[in-house]
CSV table of C-alpha atoms in Angstrom, one decimal:
chain,number,residue,atom,x,y,z
A,27,MET,CA,1.5,23.5,1.6
A,28,ASN,CA,3.6,21.9,4.5
A,29,ASP,CA,6.9,20.6,4.3
A,30,THR,CA,5.9,16.9,4.6
A,31,ASN,CA,3.6,17.3,1.5
A,32,VAL,CA,6.3,19.0,-0.4
A,33,SER,CA,8.7,16.0,0.3
A,34,SER,CA,5.9,13.6,-0.6
A,35,ILE,CA,5.5,15.6,-4.0
A,36,VAL,CA,9.3,15.2,-4.6
A,37,LEU,CA,8.8,11.4,-4.2
A,38,ASP,CA,6.0,11.3,-6.4
A,39,ARG,CA,7.9,13.0,-9.1
A,40,LEU,CA,10.7,10.3,-8.9
A,41,THR,CA,8.2,7.5,-9.3
A,42,GLU,CA,6.6,9.5,-12.3
A,43,GLU,CA,10.0,10.1,-14.1
A,44,TRP,CA,11.1,6.4,-13.2
A,45,ASP,CA,11.2,5.0,-16.8
A,46,ALA,CA,13.2,8.0,-18.1
A,47,LEU,CA,15.9,7.5,-15.6
A,48,THR,CA,19.3,5.6,-16.3
A,49,PRO,CA,19.7,2.2,-14.5
A,50,GLU,CA,22.1,3.9,-12.1
A,51,ALA,CA,19.8,6.7,-11.5
A,52,GLN,CA,17.0,4.2,-10.7
A,53,LYS,CA,19.3,2.8,-8.1
A,54,ALA,CA,19.7,6.3,-6.7
A,55,ALA,CA,15.9,6.9,-6.9
A,56,ARG,CA,14.9,3.6,-5.3
A,57,TYR,CA,17.2,4.3,-2.3
A,58,VAL,CA,15.5,7.8,-1.7
A,59,LEU,CA,12.0,6.0,-2.4
A,60,GLU,CA,12.6,3.4,0.3
A,61,ASN,CA,14.7,5.7,2.8
A,62,PRO,CA,13.3,9.2,2.5
A,63,THR,CA,14.4,10.1,5.9
A,64,ASP,CA,18.0,9.5,4.9
A,65,VAL,CA,17.9,12.3,2.5
A,66,GLY,CA,17.4,15.1,5.1
A,67,VAL,CA,20.3,13.9,7.2
A,68,SER,CA,23.0,12.8,4.5
A,69,THR,CA,25.5,14.5,2.3
A,70,VAL,CA,25.5,13.6,-1.3
A,71,ARG,CA,28.7,11.4,-0.7
A,72,GLU,CA,27.0,9.6,2.3
A,73,ILE,CA,23.8,8.7,0.6
A,74,ALA,CA,25.7,7.9,-2.6
A,75,GLU,CA,27.7,5.3,-0.7
A,76,ALA,CA,24.5,3.9,0.9
A,77,ALA,CA,22.9,3.5,-2.2
A,78,ASN,CA,26.2,2.0,-3.8
A,79,VAL,CA,26.4,4.5,-6.7
A,80,LYS,CA,28.4,7.6,-7.4
A,81,PRO,CA,27.7,11.0,-5.8
A,82,ASN,CA,27.3,12.5,-9.5
A,83,THR,CA,24.5,10.0,-10.0
A,84,PHE,CA,22.4,11.6,-7.2
A,85,VAL,CA,23.3,15.1,-8.7
A,86,ARG,CA,22.2,14.0,-12.2
A,87,MET,CA,19.1,12.3,-10.7
A,88,ALA,CA,18.0,15.4,-9.0
A,89,GLN,CA,18.7,17.5,-12.1
A,90,GLN,CA,16.6,15.0,-14.0
A,91,VAL,CA,13.4,15.6,-11.9
A,92,GLY,CA,13.7,19.5,-12.0
A,93,PHE,CA,16.1,20.4,-9.3
A,94,ASP,CA,19.5,22.5,-9.5
A,95,GLY,CA,21.2,19.8,-7.6
A,96,TYR,CA,21.2,17.4,-4.7
A,97,GLU,CA,21.1,20.3,-2.0
A,98,ASP,CA,18.2,21.7,-3.8
A,99,PHE,CA,16.6,18.3,-3.9
A,100,ARG,CA,17.1,17.5,-0.2
A,101,ALA,CA,15.9,20.7,1.2
A,102,PRO,CA,12.1,19.6,1.6
A,103,PHE,CA,13.5,16.5,3.4
A,104,ARG,CA,15.5,18.5,5.8
A,105,ASP,CA,12.7,21.1,6.4
A,106,ALA,CA,10.3,18.1,7.2
A,107,ILE,CA,12.8,16.8,9.8
A,108,ARG,CA,13.0,20.3,11.4
A,109,ARG,CA,9.3,20.2,11.8
A,110,GLY,CA,9.5,17.2,13.8
A,111,THR,CA,7.0,14.1,14.2
A,112,VAL,CA,4.5,13.2,16.7
A,113,SER,CA,6.0,11.3,19.8
A,114,PHE,CA,4.2,8.7,21.7
A,115,PRO,CA,5.9,8.7,25.2
A,116,ASP,CA,3.1,6.7,26.9
A,117,ARG,CA,3.2,4.0,24.3
A,118,ALA,CA,7.0,3.9,24.4
A,119,ARG,CA,7.0,3.3,28.3
A,120,TRP,CA,4.3,0.6,27.7
A,121,LEU,CA,6.5,-1.1,25.2
A,122,GLN,CA,9.6,-1.0,27.6
A,123,ASP,CA,7.4,-2.4,30.3
A,124,ILE,CA,6.3,-5.5,28.4
A,125,GLY,CA,9.8,-5.9,27.1
A,126,LYS,CA,11.1,-6.5,30.8
A,127,SER,CA,8.0,-8.6,31.8
A,128,GLY,CA,9.6,-12.0,31.2
A,129,GLU,CA,11.3,-14.5,29.0
A,130,LEU,CA,9.1,-13.7,25.8
A,131,GLY,CA,8.5,-10.0,27.0
A,132,GLY,CA,11.2,-8.8,24.5
A,133,LEU,CA,9.6,-10.7,21.5
A,134,TYR,CA,6.1,-9.4,22.5
A,135,ALA,CA,7.2,-5.9,22.5
A,136,ASP,CA,9.0,-6.2,19.3
A,137,MET,CA,5.7,-7.6,17.6
A,138,VAL,CA,3.6,-5.1,19.0
A,139,GLY,CA,5.9,-2.3,18.3
A,140,ALA,CA,6.4,-3.4,14.7
A,141,ALA,CA,2.5,-3.8,14.2
A,142,ILE,CA,1.8,-0.5,15.4
A,143,ARG,CA,4.7,1.2,13.6
A,144,ASN,CA,3.7,-0.4,10.3
A,145,ILE,CA,0.0,1.1,10.7
A,146,GLU,CA,1.5,4.5,11.5
A,147,GLU,CA,3.9,4.5,8.5
A,148,THR,CA,1.3,3.1,6.1
A,149,PHE,CA,-1.5,5.6,6.7
A,150,GLY,CA,1.0,8.5,7.3
A,151,GLY,CA,2.1,8.2,3.5
A,152,ILE,CA,-1.5,7.8,2.2
A,153,SER,CA,-3.8,10.6,1.5
A,154,GLU,CA,-7.6,10.8,1.6
A,155,GLU,CA,-7.7,12.1,-1.9
A,156,ALA,CA,-5.7,9.0,-3.1
A,157,LEU,CA,-7.9,6.5,-1.2
A,158,LYS,CA,-11.2,8.4,-2.6
A,159,ALA,CA,-9.9,8.4,-6.3
A,160,ALA,CA,-9.0,4.6,-6.2
A,161,ALA,CA,-12.3,3.9,-4.3
A,162,THR,CA,-14.2,6.0,-6.9
A,163,ASP,CA,-12.7,4.0,-9.9
A,164,ILE,CA,-13.7,0.6,-8.0
A,165,TRP,CA,-17.2,1.8,-7.6
A,166,ASN,CA,-17.5,2.7,-11.1
A,167,SER,CA,-16.2,-0.6,-12.5
A,168,ARG,CA,-18.0,-3.6,-13.9
A,169,GLN,CA,-16.3,-5.9,-11.9
A,170,VAL,CA,-13.2,-5.9,-9.4
A,171,LEU,CA,-10.7,-8.7,-9.5
A,172,THR,CA,-8.5,-8.8,-6.3
A,173,LEU,CA,-5.1,-10.7,-6.8
A,174,GLY,CA,-3.0,-12.2,-3.9
A,175,VAL,CA,-0.9,-15.3,-3.7
A,176,GLY,CA,0.8,-16.7,-0.9
A,177,VAL,CA,-0.1,-15.0,2.4
A,178,ASN,CA,-1.8,-12.2,0.2
A,179,ASN,CA,-4.5,-14.8,-1.3
A,180,SER,CA,-6.2,-14.9,2.3
A,181,ASN,CA,-6.0,-11.1,2.3
A,182,ALA,CA,-7.3,-10.8,-1.2
A,183,ARG,CA,-10.2,-13.4,-0.5
A,184,ASN,CA,-11.1,-11.5,3.1
A,185,PHE,CA,-11.4,-8.2,1.1
A,186,THR,CA,-13.6,-9.8,-1.3
A,187,TYR,CA,-15.7,-11.8,1.2
A,188,LEU,CA,-16.4,-8.4,3.2
A,189,ALA,CA,-17.4,-6.6,-0.2
A,190,SER,CA,-19.8,-9.5,-1.0
A,191,THR,CA,-21.9,-8.5,1.7
A,192,GLY,CA,-23.3,-5.5,-0.3
A,193,MET,CA,-21.8,-5.8,-3.9
A,194,LYS,CA,-21.7,-8.5,-6.5
A,195,GLN,CA,-18.9,-7.4,-8.7
A,196,PHE,CA,-15.9,-8.5,-6.6
A,197,HIS,CA,-14.0,-11.7,-7.3
A,198,ALA,CA,-10.8,-13.1,-5.7
A,199,ILE,CA,-8.2,-14.4,-8.1
A,200,PRO,CA,-6.5,-16.8,-8.9
A,201,ARG,CA,-9.7,-18.9,-8.5
A,202,PRO,CA,-9.2,-22.5,-7.4
A,203,GLY,CA,-7.7,-24.5,-10.1
A,204,SER,CA,-7.1,-21.5,-12.3
A,205,ALA,CA,-4.2,-19.0,-13.0
A,206,ALA,CA,-4.4,-15.2,-12.5
A,207,ILE,CA,-3.8,-14.6,-16.1
A,208,ASP,CA,-6.5,-17.1,-17.2
A,209,ASP,CA,-8.9,-15.2,-14.6
A,210,LEU,CA,-8.2,-11.8,-16.7
A,211,ALA,CA,-8.9,-13.2,-20.0
A,212,TRP,CA,-12.0,-11.4,-20.6
A,213,ALA,CA,-11.5,-8.3,-18.5
A,214,ASP,CA,-11.0,-5.0,-20.0
A,215,GLU,CA,-11.2,-1.2,-19.5
A,216,GLN,CA,-14.3,-1.5,-17.7
A,217,ASP,CA,-12.7,-3.6,-14.8
A,218,VAL,CA,-10.4,-2.9,-11.9
A,219,LEU,CA,-7.5,-5.1,-10.8
A,220,ILE,CA,-6.3,-4.9,-7.2
A,221,ALA,CA,-3.1,-6.7,-6.9
A,222,MET,CA,-0.8,-7.0,-4.1
A,223,THR,CA,2.8,-8.5,-3.4
A,224,CYS,CA,5.7,-7.7,-1.1
A,225,ARG,CA,9.2,-8.6,-1.3
A,226,PRO,CA,10.3,-11.1,-2.7
A,227,TYR,CA,7.9,-10.0,-5.4
A,228,ARG,CA,5.6,-12.7,-6.9
A,229,THR,CA,6.3,-13.0,-10.5
A,230,GLU,CA,2.7,-14.1,-11.4
A,231,VAL,CA,1.4,-11.0,-9.8
A,232,ILE,CA,3.8,-8.7,-11.7
A,233,GLU,CA,3.0,-10.5,-15.0
A,234,ALA,CA,-0.7,-10.1,-14.3
A,235,ILE,CA,-0.4,-6.4,-13.7
A,236,LYS,CA,1.4,-5.9,-16.9
A,237,LEU,CA,-1.4,-8.1,-18.8
A,238,ALA,CA,-4.1,-6.1,-17.1
A,239,ARG,CA,-2.7,-2.9,-18.2
A,240,GLU,CA,-2.3,-4.1,-22.0
A,241,GLN,CA,-6.0,-5.1,-21.7
A,242,GLY,CA,-7.0,-1.6,-20.3
A,243,LEU,CA,-8.0,-2.4,-16.6
A,244,THR,CA,-7.4,0.2,-13.9
A,245,VAL,CA,-4.7,-1.3,-11.6
A,246,VAL,CA,-4.8,-0.6,-7.8
A,247,GLY,CA,-1.4,-2.0,-6.6
A,248,ILE,CA,-0.3,-2.8,-3.1
A,249,SER,CA,3.2,-3.4,-2.2
A,250,ASP,CA,6.1,-2.5,0.4
A,251,SER,CA,8.1,-0.1,-1.6
A,252,PRO,CA,7.5,3.0,-3.8
A,253,ALA,CA,10.1,1.3,-6.2
A,254,SER,CA,8.1,-2.0,-6.3
A,255,PRO,CA,7.2,-3.1,-9.9
A,256,VAL,CA,3.6,-3.4,-8.4
A,257,ILE,CA,3.5,0.4,-7.3
A,258,LEU,CA,5.3,1.8,-10.6
A,259,ASN,CA,2.8,0.0,-12.9
A,260,ALA,CA,-0.3,0.8,-10.9
A,261,HIS,CA,-2.8,3.7,-11.7
A,262,HIS,CA,-3.4,4.0,-7.9
A,263,GLY,CA,-0.5,2.7,-5.8
A,264,PHE,CA,-0.3,2.3,-2.1
A,265,VAL,CA,2.8,1.5,0.0
A,266,VAL,CA,2.3,-0.5,3.0
A,267,ALA,CA,5.0,-1.2,5.8
A,268,ALA,CA,5.5,-4.8,6.4
A,269,ASP,CA,8.4,-5.0,8.7
A,270,THR,CA,8.5,-7.6,11.5
A,271,PRO,CA,11.0,-9.1,13.8
A,272,GLN,CA,10.2,-12.4,12.5
A,273,PHE,CA,10.8,-14.2,9.1
A,274,PHE,CA,7.4,-13.9,7.7
A,275,PRO,CA,6.1,-10.6,6.2
A,276,SER,CA,3.5,-8.6,8.2
A,277,SER,CA,0.0,-8.5,6.8
A,278,VAL,CA,-1.3,-6.2,9.8
A,279,SER,CA,-1.0,-2.8,7.5
A,280,THR,CA,-2.2,-4.6,4.2
A,281,ILE,CA,-5.5,-5.8,5.9
A,282,ALA,CA,-5.9,-2.2,7.5
A,283,LEU,CA,-5.4,-0.6,4.2
A,284,LEU,CA,-7.9,-2.9,2.6
A,285,GLU,CA,-10.5,-2.5,5.1
A,286,THR,CA,-10.0,1.3,4.9
A,287,LEU,CA,-10.2,1.2,1.1
A,288,LEU,CA,-13.4,-0.7,1.1
A,289,SER,CA,-15.0,1.6,3.6
A,290,PHE,CA,-14.3,4.4,1.1
A,291,VAL,CA,-15.8,2.3,-1.6
A,292,ILE,CA,-19.1,2.1,0.4
A,293,ALA,CA,-18.8,5.8,1.3
A,294,VAL,CA,-18.7,6.7,-2.5
A,295,SER,CA,-21.4,4.5,-3.6
A,296,SER,CA,-25.1,4.6,-3.8
A,297,ASP,CA,-27.6,4.6,-0.9
A,298,GLU,CA,-28.6,1.1,-2.1
A,299,ILE,CA,-25.3,-0.3,-0.6
A,300,VAL,CA,-26.1,0.4,2.9
A,301,GLU,CA,-29.6,-1.2,2.6
A,302,ARG,CA,-28.1,-4.4,0.8
A,303,VAL,CA,-25.5,-4.9,3.6
A,304,GLU,CA,-28.2,-4.5,6.1
A,305,ARG,CA,-30.6,-6.9,4.4
A,306,PHE,CA,-27.7,-9.5,3.9
A,307,HIS,CA,-27.0,-9.6,7.6
A,308,ARG,CA,-30.8,-9.5,8.6
A,309,ARG,CA,-31.1,-12.7,6.4
A,310,ARG,CA,-28.2,-14.4,8.1
A,311,HIS,CA,-30.1,-13.7,11.4
A,312,GLN,CA,-33.2,-15.2,9.9
A,313,LEU,CA,-31.5,-18.4,8.7
A,314,GLY,CA,-29.9,-18.9,12.1
A,315,LEU,CA,-26.3,-18.3,11.0
A,316,TYR,CA,-25.6,-16.3,14.1
A,317,ALA,CA,-26.1,-17.3,17.8
A,318,GLU,CA,-28.5,-15.1,19.3
A,319,GLU,CA,-27.3,-13.4,22.5
A,320,PRO,CA,-29.8,-13.7,25.4
A,321,GLU,CA,-31.7,-10.5,26.2
């Protein structure tokens, strides 16, 4: 097992032990989950200061999740740094060039760089096995309720629209004129809730997830932090990078993740789905919904 996987296992252990941690230890754990690269380069005093807790809090947190102390805890993170990461010199030169290209070149470079970085960071932290497990639960469910509010409402509806080309059991919530908790009224352990929200976290999404768990639904959570209440309360949690130079959160990685998740659902589904997708689009051509290109 490589060092990157080992450090990921440490992060997974933190989320698994989250409820057992004291409030101060949760502050330390939150900092580690959101800034894992800092662990490998920081002393216990430095990281404690950054997390605004006492050094002993980090020591106790490390011990609570099975390590002798902080030095033992940070060892896999240091090893991962020594291994290095992939560099992209050609992309870096391209971003530098457009950054010098004119009055808005800097903004263009910042936006493009953030979009690419978000995609890389998101999929760098998600395994094929995790996607397959979520996709299998989705395929085996009676119905899938996809919840997003604000900017994520359109992301949820786009995912549902794409799924509807081959499957009938997908529904975006909240439905027009409804509330998410009402749309969950008759859902149970046969169903799946896909819920997404990034900071600042929307309370209606968090409450819907809690209600879904009480009713036995399988929850797929998408959020921007391993310490997000969405991830901590999900059966399948996926962290997306949503950084942007602008005031609005980026949806680039969320959309990419949802498209990838749907492709996994189709991959684990029956052969009938492929035929249904083809039939769906063939029908559209026959009804004149697509402009035919000249031969």
